[in-house]
Amino acid sequence: MNDARPIYVIRVQALPDVDAVRALRAALKVLFRRFGLKAIEVKTDPAPVLRAASSGAPAMVASGAPTDQSELTIFEVGA
């Protein structure tokens, strides 16, 4: 595939009590059918980025910024 269309990298993590594989498959299906975005590579990352706070919610502050530098890369968009 040698075209100039951008490729976006999105890193996601399932919340507790979510079947991650089923949720990812459903999300990819919606992205393809509804938005025309086709997954060209899917792989697991051995180092999870997003950690849950004690309340079970994602560890984010109200502004949407990560709580510390180790959580900075929640998703990446690149060309």
mmCIF file of C-alpha atoms in Angstrom:
data_model
loop_
_atom_site.group_PDB
_atom_site.id
_atom_site.type_symbol
_atom_site.label_atom_id
_atom_site.label_comp_id
_atom_site.label_asym_id
_atom_site.label_seq_id
_atom_site.Cartn_x
_atom_site.Cartn_y
_atom_site.Cartn_z
ATOM 1 C CA MET A 1 0.000 0.000 0.000
ATOM 2 C CA ASN A 2 1.840 3.071 -1.234
ATOM 3 C CA ASP A 3 -0.613 5.952 -0.900
ATOM 4 C CA ALA A 4 -0.426 9.233 0.998
ATOM 5 C CA ARG A 5 -3.355 8.605 3.338
ATOM 6 C CA PRO A 6 -2.410 9.063 6.998
ATOM 7 C CA ILE A 7 -2.318 6.163 9.444
ATOM 8 C CA TYR A 8 -3.565 6.919 12.966
ATOM 9 C CA VAL A 9 -2.355 5.042 16.039
ATOM 10 C CA ILE A 10 -4.919 4.715 18.838
ATOM 11 C CA ARG A 11 -4.070 3.008 22.114
ATOM 12 C CA VAL A 12 -7.034 1.841 24.181
ATOM 13 C CA GLN A 13 -7.433 -0.135 27.397
ATOM 14 C CA ALA A 14 -10.529 -1.919 28.652
ATOM 15 C CA LEU A 15 -12.008 -0.902 31.974
ATOM 16 C CA PRO A 16 -12.372 -3.507 34.727
ATOM 17 C CA ASP A 17 -15.073 -6.133 34.131
ATOM 18 C CA VAL A 18 -15.062 -5.540 30.346
ATOM 19 C CA ASP A 19 -14.343 -8.363 27.910
ATOM 20 C CA ALA A 20 -11.524 -6.560 26.119
ATOM 21 C CA VAL A 21 -11.424 -8.767 23.020
ATOM 22 C CA ARG A 22 -15.165 -8.569 22.371
ATOM 23 C CA ALA A 23 -15.217 -4.818 23.019
ATOM 24 C CA LEU A 24 -12.291 -4.218 20.676
ATOM 25 C CA ARG A 25 -13.825 -6.349 17.919
ATOM 26 C CA ALA A 26 -17.134 -4.488 18.245
ATOM 27 C CA ALA A 27 -15.382 -1.110 18.167
ATOM 28 C CA LEU A 28 -13.359 -2.049 15.085
ATOM 29 C CA LYS A 29 -16.518 -3.240 13.361
ATOM 30 C CA VAL A 30 -18.243 0.096 14.069
ATOM 31 C CA LEU A 31 -15.198 2.069 12.894
ATOM 32 C CA PHE A 32 -15.212 0.162 9.620
ATOM 33 C CA ARG A 33 -18.949 0.053 8.885
ATOM 34 C CA ARG A 34 -19.896 3.526 10.089
ATOM 35 C CA PHE A 35 -16.771 5.570 9.414
ATOM 36 C CA GLY A 36 -14.851 3.642 6.759
ATOM 37 C CA LEU A 37 -11.779 3.220 8.969
ATOM 38 C CA LYS A 38 -10.099 -0.140 8.440
ATOM 39 C CA ALA A 39 -7.787 -1.717 11.018
ATOM 40 C CA ILE A 40 -4.489 -2.568 9.357
ATOM 41 C CA GLU A 41 -2.681 -3.719 12.508
ATOM 42 C CA VAL A 42 -3.858 -4.681 15.982
ATOM 43 C CA LYS A 43 -1.450 -5.797 18.667
ATOM 44 C CA THR A 44 -1.263 -5.838 22.444
ATOM 45 C CA ASP A 45 1.116 -3.616 24.352
ATOM 46 C CA PRO A 46 2.913 -5.393 27.193
ATOM 47 C CA ALA A 47 3.064 -2.145 29.222
ATOM 48 C CA PRO A 48 -0.428 -0.799 30.027
ATOM 49 C CA VAL A 49 -0.621 3.012 30.164
ATOM 50 C CA LEU A 50 -3.926 3.923 31.778
ATOM 51 C CA ARG A 51 -4.293 2.950 35.438
ATOM 52 C CA ALA A 52 -7.602 3.091 37.271
ATOM 53 C CA ALA A 53 -7.957 5.354 40.300
ATOM 54 C CA SER A 54 -9.251 3.966 43.589
ATOM 55 C CA SER A 55 -12.811 4.889 42.551
ATOM 56 C CA GLY A 56 -12.526 2.706 39.455
ATOM 57 C CA ALA A 57 -12.522 5.727 37.135
ATOM 58 C CA PRO A 58 -9.611 6.519 34.825
ATOM 59 C CA ALA A 59 -6.817 8.420 36.554
ATOM 60 C CA MET A 60 -7.444 11.778 34.897
ATOM 61 C CA VAL A 61 -7.854 15.270 36.341
ATOM 62 C CA ALA A 62 -10.831 17.501 35.502
ATOM 63 C CA SER A 63 -8.981 19.297 32.727
ATOM 64 C CA GLY A 64 -8.472 16.003 30.918
ATOM 65 C CA ALA A 65 -4.723 16.094 31.466
ATOM 66 C CA PRO A 66 -2.964 13.013 32.829
ATOM 67 C CA THR A 67 -2.243 12.999 36.568
ATOM 68 C CA ASP A 68 1.464 12.271 36.090
ATOM 69 C CA GLN A 69 4.011 12.048 33.296
ATOM 70 C CA SER A 70 3.933 8.231 33.151
ATOM 71 C CA GLU A 71 0.330 8.388 31.906
ATOM 72 C CA LEU A 72 0.986 10.987 29.219
ATOM 73 C CA THR A 73 0.558 8.695 26.207
ATOM 74 C CA ILE A 74 -3.066 7.574 26.234
ATOM 75 C CA PHE A 75 -3.400 7.891 22.463
ATOM 76 C CA GLU A 76 -1.203 9.026 19.642
ATOM 77 C CA VAL A 77 -2.136 10.461 16.260
ATOM 78 C CA GLY A 78 0.467 10.452 13.565
ATOM 79 C CA ALA A 79 0.792 10.733 9.810
#
